[in-house]
Amino acid sequence: MKLVVVSAGLSVPSSTRLLADRLAAATAGRVSGPVDLRVVELRDLAVEIAHNFTNGFPGRALSAAIDDVTSADGLIVVTPVFSASYSGLFKSFFDVLDKDVLAGKPVLIAATGGTGRHSLVLEHALRPLFAYLRAVIVPTGVYAASEDWGAEGLAERIERAAGELAVLMSALTGASTPPPAQVRPPAPAESGPAVPAQGSSGSPGPVQVAAAGREDGFRVVPFEEQLAALRV
C-alpha cells in the first residue's frame, strides 16, 4: 500500500514536516501489511512548479512527485498557515495536477500555525479545496498551533485522523481488515403459546398477540384492532 505525504513547510527543521511525519507514522502503524511511504517536500520543487506554470512542462523532480501523488493509495497533506489560509506554494502544487488525479483518493488534511485562532483553516480552506478536487477527505483534520506541541490533545487527534485514513485506504484498495464483532441472536424462549394481555374487564388489552402469523408465534396487531379492543 502506497502512502504519500505532501509537506509545504519552508524552514528546516519545520513544524509542518514534523506534523507530517507524525501523521505518516501513525497511519503506517494502523495499516495491515507493508507500506511504501513517500514524502514530497514542496520547498524543493518551488522553482519547477513556477516553471510549469510558464512553459506547461514539469521538471524531472516535479514529474516524479506528480507520479507519486497519482499512484498513491492515500495522501497526507500538510501546510503552514499564511494569511489565514494555505500557503501559495501548497496551492500551486495542486494547481499543476490534472483535475482528476485526486478523484476518489483518501486524503488527510492538516495544518500548522503560530496561534490556535487559525484552526478553522482546515474547514474554510483545505476541506473545500479537496472536496472540489473530488478527494475522499477523512472526517478528522489536524491543526497544530505552537502551543499544541507537547500539550494534551494533539497526539489523540493525530491517532484518530490516522485511524480514519487507514480505514479508508484499506476499504478502497480491498485490503483485509479485521471482521466486525459478531452478535449472536438470543435463543428462542422455551415457553408455551403467548397469553394475550388482559385489560381490567378481562377483555384483550391494547398489547394483544396471537399464536399465529410469525414463525415464533407472535404477530403485530393492527392499530384498528387495538382501538376496537379499547372501545369494548
mmCIF file of C-alpha atoms in Angstrom:
data_model
loop_
_atom_site.group_PDB
_atom_site.id
_atom_site.type_symbol
_atom_site.label_atom_id
_atom_site.label_comp_id
_atom_site.label_asym_id
_atom_site.label_seq_id
_atom_site.Cartn_x
_atom_site.Cartn_y
_atom_site.Cartn_z
ATOM 1 C CA MET A 1 0.000 0.000 0.000
ATOM 2 C CA LYS A 2 1.416 3.389 -1.018
ATOM 3 C CA LEU A 3 1.150 6.375 1.325
ATOM 4 C CA VAL A 4 2.335 9.773 0.088
ATOM 5 C CA VAL A 5 2.940 12.816 2.288
ATOM 6 C CA VAL A 6 2.927 16.338 0.821
ATOM 7 C CA SER A 7 4.606 18.862 3.124
ATOM 8 C CA ALA A 8 4.648 22.581 2.335
ATOM 9 C CA GLY A 9 6.937 23.601 5.169
ATOM 10 C CA LEU A 10 9.620 26.139 4.257
ATOM 11 C CA SER A 11 12.117 26.036 7.108
ATOM 12 C CA VAL A 12 14.494 23.287 8.189
ATOM 13 C CA PRO A 13 13.541 21.893 10.639
ATOM 14 C CA SER A 14 9.874 22.576 10.077
ATOM 15 C CA SER A 15 6.889 22.092 12.366
ATOM 16 C CA THR A 16 4.881 21.330 9.223
ATOM 17 C CA ARG A 17 7.216 18.454 8.332
ATOM 18 C CA LEU A 18 7.202 17.284 11.953
ATOM 19 C CA LEU A 19 3.412 17.055 11.944
ATOM 20 C CA ALA A 20 3.514 15.313 8.561
ATOM 21 C CA ASP A 21 5.989 12.716 9.876
ATOM 22 C CA ARG A 22 3.895 12.002 12.967
ATOM 23 C CA LEU A 23 0.741 11.576 10.889
ATOM 24 C CA ALA A 24 2.565 9.265 8.466
ATOM 25 C CA ALA A 25 3.990 7.099 11.262
ATOM 26 C CA ALA A 26 0.596 6.801 12.954
ATOM 27 C CA THR A 27 -1.121 5.879 9.676
ATOM 28 C CA ALA A 28 1.501 3.314 8.719
ATOM 29 C CA GLY A 29 1.067 1.713 12.120
ATOM 30 C CA ARG A 30 -2.668 1.284 11.514
ATOM 31 C CA VAL A 31 -2.395 -0.306 8.047
ATOM 32 C CA SER A 32 -2.030 -4.070 7.744
ATOM 33 C CA GLY A 33 0.859 -5.156 5.557
ATOM 34 C CA PRO A 34 3.860 -3.220 4.219
ATOM 35 C CA VAL A 35 3.573 0.492 3.466
ATOM 36 C CA ASP A 36 5.505 2.268 0.712
ATOM 37 C CA LEU A 37 5.945 5.741 2.241
ATOM 38 C CA ARG A 38 6.950 8.664 0.021
ATOM 39 C CA VAL A 39 7.459 12.280 1.148
ATOM 40 C CA VAL A 40 7.094 15.220 -1.246
ATOM 41 C CA GLU A 41 8.840 18.356 0.079
ATOM 42 C CA LEU A 42 7.359 21.260 -1.866
ATOM 43 C CA ARG A 43 10.146 23.650 -0.867
ATOM 44 C CA ASP A 44 12.469 21.602 -3.104
ATOM 45 C CA LEU A 45 10.030 21.878 -6.039
ATOM 46 C CA ALA A 46 9.256 25.602 -5.882
ATOM 47 C CA VAL A 47 11.284 26.547 -8.985
ATOM 48 C CA GLU A 48 9.959 23.660 -11.089
ATOM 49 C CA ILE A 49 6.377 24.453 -10.048
ATOM 50 C CA ALA A 50 6.857 28.063 -11.185
ATOM 51 C CA HIS A 51 8.381 26.950 -14.485
ATOM 52 C CA ASN A 52 5.496 24.546 -15.040
ATOM 53 C CA PHE A 53 3.091 27.490 -14.953
ATOM 54 C CA THR A 54 5.047 29.362 -17.621
ATOM 55 C CA ASN A 55 6.052 26.587 -20.015
ATOM 56 C CA GLY A 56 3.462 23.886 -19.267
ATOM 57 C CA PHE A 57 6.028 21.127 -18.665
ATOM 58 C CA PRO A 58 7.026 19.664 -15.276
ATOM 59 C CA GLY A 59 10.695 19.198 -14.478
ATOM 60 C CA ARG A 60 12.120 15.830 -13.538
ATOM 61 C CA ALA A 61 11.626 16.177 -9.771
ATOM 62 C CA LEU A 62 8.141 17.667 -10.125
ATOM 63 C CA SER A 63 7.158 14.927 -12.552
ATOM 64 C CA ALA A 64 8.272 12.262 -10.055
ATOM 65 C CA ALA A 65 6.252 13.969 -7.300
ATOM 66 C CA ILE A 66 3.169 14.092 -9.512
ATOM 67 C CA ASP A 67 3.588 10.388 -10.300
ATOM 68 C CA ASP A 68 3.801 9.579 -6.585
ATOM 69 C CA VAL A 69 0.624 11.508 -5.803
ATOM 70 C CA THR A 70 -1.189 9.976 -8.765
ATOM 71 C CA SER A 71 -0.321 6.393 -7.759
ATOM 72 C CA ALA A 72 -0.891 6.876 -4.008
ATOM 73 C CA ASP A 73 -3.449 4.791 -2.145
ATOM 74 C CA GLY A 74 -3.667 7.513 0.495
ATOM 75 C CA LEU A 75 -2.459 11.088 0.847
ATOM 76 C CA ILE A 76 -1.454 13.236 3.822
ATOM 77 C CA VAL A 77 -1.253 16.961 3.039
ATOM 78 C CA VAL A 78 0.167 19.488 5.498
ATOM 79 C CA THR A 79 0.570 23.230 5.015
ATOM 80 C CA PRO A 80 1.631 26.150 7.168
ATOM 81 C CA VAL A 81 -0.969 28.895 7.541
ATOM 82 C CA PHE A 82 -0.236 32.027 5.536
ATOM 83 C CA SER A 83 -2.692 34.946 5.697
ATOM 84 C CA ALA A 84 -5.373 32.754 7.294
ATOM 85 C CA SER A 85 -5.218 30.146 4.512
ATOM 86 C CA TYR A 86 -2.939 27.524 2.936
ATOM 87 C CA SER A 87 0.366 28.724 1.517
ATOM 88 C CA GLY A 88 0.717 29.781 -2.107
ATOM 89 C CA LEU A 89 3.298 27.038 -2.712
ATOM 90 C CA PHE A 90 0.877 24.428 -1.390
ATOM 91 C CA LYS A 91 -1.946 25.640 -3.647
ATOM 92 C CA SER A 92 0.377 25.948 -6.657
ATOM 93 C CA PHE A 93 1.407 22.298 -6.412
ATOM 94 C CA PHE A 94 -2.185 21.101 -6.528
ATOM 95 C CA ASP A 95 -2.893 23.567 -9.341
ATOM 96 C CA VAL A 96 -0.392 21.799 -11.623
ATOM 97 C CA LEU A 97 -2.011 18.398 -11.064
ATOM 98 C CA ASP A 98 -4.530 17.052 -13.529
ATOM 99 C CA LYS A 99 -8.055 17.780 -12.316
ATOM 100 C CA ASP A 100 -8.915 14.071 -11.985
ATOM 101 C CA VAL A 101 -5.788 12.903 -10.122
ATOM 102 C CA LEU A 102 -7.336 13.080 -6.650
ATOM 103 C CA ALA A 103 -10.830 11.868 -7.549
ATOM 104 C CA GLY A 104 -11.799 9.153 -5.052
ATOM 105 C CA LYS A 105 -8.422 9.248 -3.281
ATOM 106 C CA PRO A 106 -8.375 9.263 0.569
ATOM 107 C CA VAL A 107 -6.814 12.482 1.858
ATOM 108 C CA LEU A 108 -5.949 13.540 5.409
ATOM 109 C CA ILE A 109 -5.738 17.331 5.752
ATOM 110 C CA ALA A 110 -3.519 19.054 8.321
ATOM 111 C CA ALA A 111 -2.016 22.468 9.008
ATOM 112 C CA THR A 112 0.333 24.268 11.371
ATOM 113 C CA GLY A 113 0.247 27.828 12.632
ATOM 114 C CA GLY A 114 1.535 30.190 15.270
ATOM 115 C CA THR A 115 -1.802 30.538 17.015
ATOM 116 C CA GLY A 116 -4.849 28.405 17.645
ATOM 117 C CA ARG A 117 -7.049 31.155 16.188
ATOM 118 C CA HIS A 118 -6.280 29.846 12.692
ATOM 119 C CA SER A 119 -7.535 26.307 13.356
ATOM 120 C CA LEU A 120 -10.612 26.821 11.160
ATOM 121 C CA VAL A 121 -8.333 26.970 8.127
ATOM 122 C CA LEU A 122 -8.962 23.236 7.873
ATOM 123 C CA GLU A 123 -12.673 23.794 7.312
ATOM 124 C CA HIS A 124 -12.833 27.046 5.345
ATOM 125 C CA ALA A 125 -9.807 26.477 3.074
ATOM 126 C CA LEU A 126 -8.387 22.938 2.957
ATOM 127 C CA ARG A 127 -11.578 20.897 3.068
ATOM 128 C CA PRO A 128 -13.338 22.900 0.300
ATOM 129 C CA LEU A 129 -10.215 22.657 -1.901
ATOM 130 C CA PHE A 130 -10.023 18.871 -1.742
ATOM 131 C CA ALA A 131 -13.781 18.491 -1.943
ATOM 132 C CA TYR A 132 -13.585 20.415 -5.239
ATOM 133 C CA LEU A 133 -10.873 18.005 -6.395
ATOM 134 C CA ARG A 134 -13.290 15.148 -5.503
ATOM 135 C CA ALA A 135 -10.989 13.554 -2.966
ATOM 136 C CA VAL A 136 -12.346 11.443 -0.098
ATOM 137 C CA ILE A 137 -11.438 13.583 2.923
ATOM 138 C CA VAL A 138 -11.128 11.928 6.320
ATOM 139 C CA PRO A 139 -13.524 13.404 8.902
ATOM 140 C CA THR A 140 -10.798 14.474 11.338
ATOM 141 C CA GLY A 141 -8.407 17.214 10.270
ATOM 142 C CA VAL A 142 -5.368 18.021 12.424
ATOM 143 C CA TYR A 143 -4.259 21.549 13.246
ATOM 144 C CA ALA A 144 -1.191 22.154 15.403
ATOM 145 C CA ALA A 145 -0.502 25.599 16.822
ATOM 146 C CA SER A 146 2.773 26.450 18.526
ATOM 147 C CA GLU A 147 1.261 25.840 21.962
ATOM 148 C CA ASP A 148 -0.076 22.406 20.944
ATOM 149 C CA TRP A 149 3.331 20.757 20.747
ATOM 150 C CA GLY A 150 3.811 18.812 23.950
ATOM 151 C CA ALA A 151 0.325 19.654 25.186
ATOM 152 C CA GLU A 152 -2.570 17.261 25.695
ATOM 153 C CA GLY A 153 -4.878 16.586 22.766
ATOM 154 C CA LEU A 154 -2.579 16.705 19.746
ATOM 155 C CA ALA A 155 -1.473 13.078 19.997
ATOM 156 C CA GLU A 156 -5.095 11.943 20.279
ATOM 157 C CA ARG A 157 -6.115 13.946 17.199
ATOM 158 C CA ILE A 158 -3.208 12.510 15.238
ATOM 159 C CA GLU A 159 -4.146 8.939 16.170
ATOM 160 C CA ARG A 160 -7.830 9.467 15.377
ATOM 161 C CA ALA A 161 -7.147 11.020 11.964
ATOM 162 C CA ALA A 162 -4.556 8.348 11.127
ATOM 163 C CA GLY A 163 -7.016 5.595 12.012
ATOM 164 C CA GLU A 164 -9.669 7.119 9.755
ATOM 165 C CA LEU A 165 -7.224 7.383 6.843
ATOM 166 C CA ALA A 166 -6.056 3.786 7.339
ATOM 167 C CA VAL A 167 -9.653 2.531 7.261
ATOM 168 C CA LEU A 168 -10.379 4.433 4.032
ATOM 169 C CA MET A 169 -7.189 3.214 2.380
ATOM 170 C CA SER A 170 -7.945 -0.401 3.304
ATOM 171 C CA ALA A 171 -11.540 -0.124 2.133
ATOM 172 C CA LEU A 172 -10.744 1.461 -1.217
ATOM 173 C CA THR A 173 -7.841 -0.868 -2.006
ATOM 174 C CA GLY A 174 -9.642 -4.023 -0.885
ATOM 175 C CA ALA A 175 -7.061 -4.813 1.790
ATOM 176 C CA SER A 176 -8.098 -7.187 4.521
ATOM 177 C CA THR A 177 -9.432 -5.639 7.703
ATOM 178 C CA PRO A 178 -10.436 -7.280 10.989
ATOM 179 C CA PRO A 179 -14.010 -8.607 10.749
ATOM 180 C CA PRO A 180 -16.645 -6.821 12.808
ATOM 181 C CA ALA A 181 -17.701 -8.403 16.074
ATOM 182 C CA GLN A 182 -20.417 -10.989 15.619
ATOM 183 C CA VAL A 183 -23.531 -10.629 17.708
ATOM 184 C CA ARG A 184 -25.234 -13.925 18.495
ATOM 185 C CA PRO A 185 -29.044 -13.693 18.351
ATOM 186 C CA PRO A 186 -30.864 -14.593 21.567
ATOM 187 C CA ALA A 187 -32.131 -18.152 21.893
ATOM 188 C CA PRO A 188 -35.903 -18.553 21.474
ATOM 189 C CA ALA A 189 -37.870 -18.756 24.697
ATOM 190 C CA GLU A 190 -38.789 -22.260 25.791
ATOM 191 C CA SER A 191 -42.324 -21.470 26.794
ATOM 192 C CA GLY A 192 -45.812 -22.249 25.611
ATOM 193 C CA PRO A 193 -48.053 -20.106 23.469
ATOM 194 C CA ALA A 194 -48.180 -16.460 24.409
ATOM 195 C CA VAL A 195 -51.097 -15.391 26.579
ATOM 196 C CA PRO A 196 -52.911 -12.270 25.388
ATOM 197 C CA ALA A 197 -52.610 -9.303 27.703
ATOM 198 C CA GLN A 198 -55.805 -8.727 29.646
ATOM 199 C CA GLY A 199 -57.483 -5.425 30.329
ATOM 200 C CA SER A 200 -59.275 -4.536 33.568
ATOM 201 C CA SER A 201 -62.547 -6.117 32.317
ATOM 202 C CA GLY A 202 -60.925 -9.366 31.269
ATOM 203 C CA SER A 203 -61.006 -8.395 27.592
ATOM 204 C CA PRO A 204 -57.881 -8.281 25.478
ATOM 205 C CA GLY A 205 -55.887 -5.087 26.087
ATOM 206 C CA PRO A 206 -54.041 -2.904 23.543
ATOM 207 C CA VAL A 207 -50.970 -5.156 23.551
ATOM 208 C CA GLN A 208 -52.536 -8.271 22.085
ATOM 209 C CA VAL A 209 -50.632 -11.122 20.487
ATOM 210 C CA ALA A 210 -51.770 -14.346 18.908
ATOM 211 C CA ALA A 211 -50.038 -17.634 18.241
ATOM 212 C CA ALA A 212 -50.336 -17.146 14.500
ATOM 213 C CA GLY A 213 -48.587 -15.065 11.872
ATOM 214 C CA ARG A 214 -44.814 -15.096 12.528
ATOM 215 C CA GLU A 215 -42.875 -18.301 12.959
ATOM 216 C CA ASP A 216 -42.190 -17.526 16.625
ATOM 217 C CA GLY A 217 -45.933 -17.420 17.344
ATOM 218 C CA PHE A 218 -46.291 -13.663 17.563
ATOM 219 C CA ARG A 219 -47.934 -11.188 15.250
ATOM 220 C CA VAL A 220 -48.250 -7.420 15.179
ATOM 221 C CA VAL A 221 -51.789 -6.315 15.995
ATOM 222 C CA PRO A 222 -53.121 -3.663 13.586
ATOM 223 C CA PHE A 223 -53.898 -0.315 15.161
ATOM 224 C CA GLU A 224 -57.608 -0.602 14.305
ATOM 225 C CA GLU A 225 -57.906 -3.795 16.316
ATOM 226 C CA GLN A 226 -56.241 -2.150 19.271
ATOM 227 C CA LEU A 227 -58.728 0.731 19.091
ATOM 228 C CA ALA A 228 -61.649 -1.691 18.816
ATOM 229 C CA ALA A 229 -60.411 -3.519 21.949
ATOM 230 C CA LEU A 230 -60.351 -0.254 23.866
ATOM 231 C CA ARG A 231 -63.979 0.528 22.940
ATOM 232 C CA VAL A 232 -65.318 -2.746 24.461
#
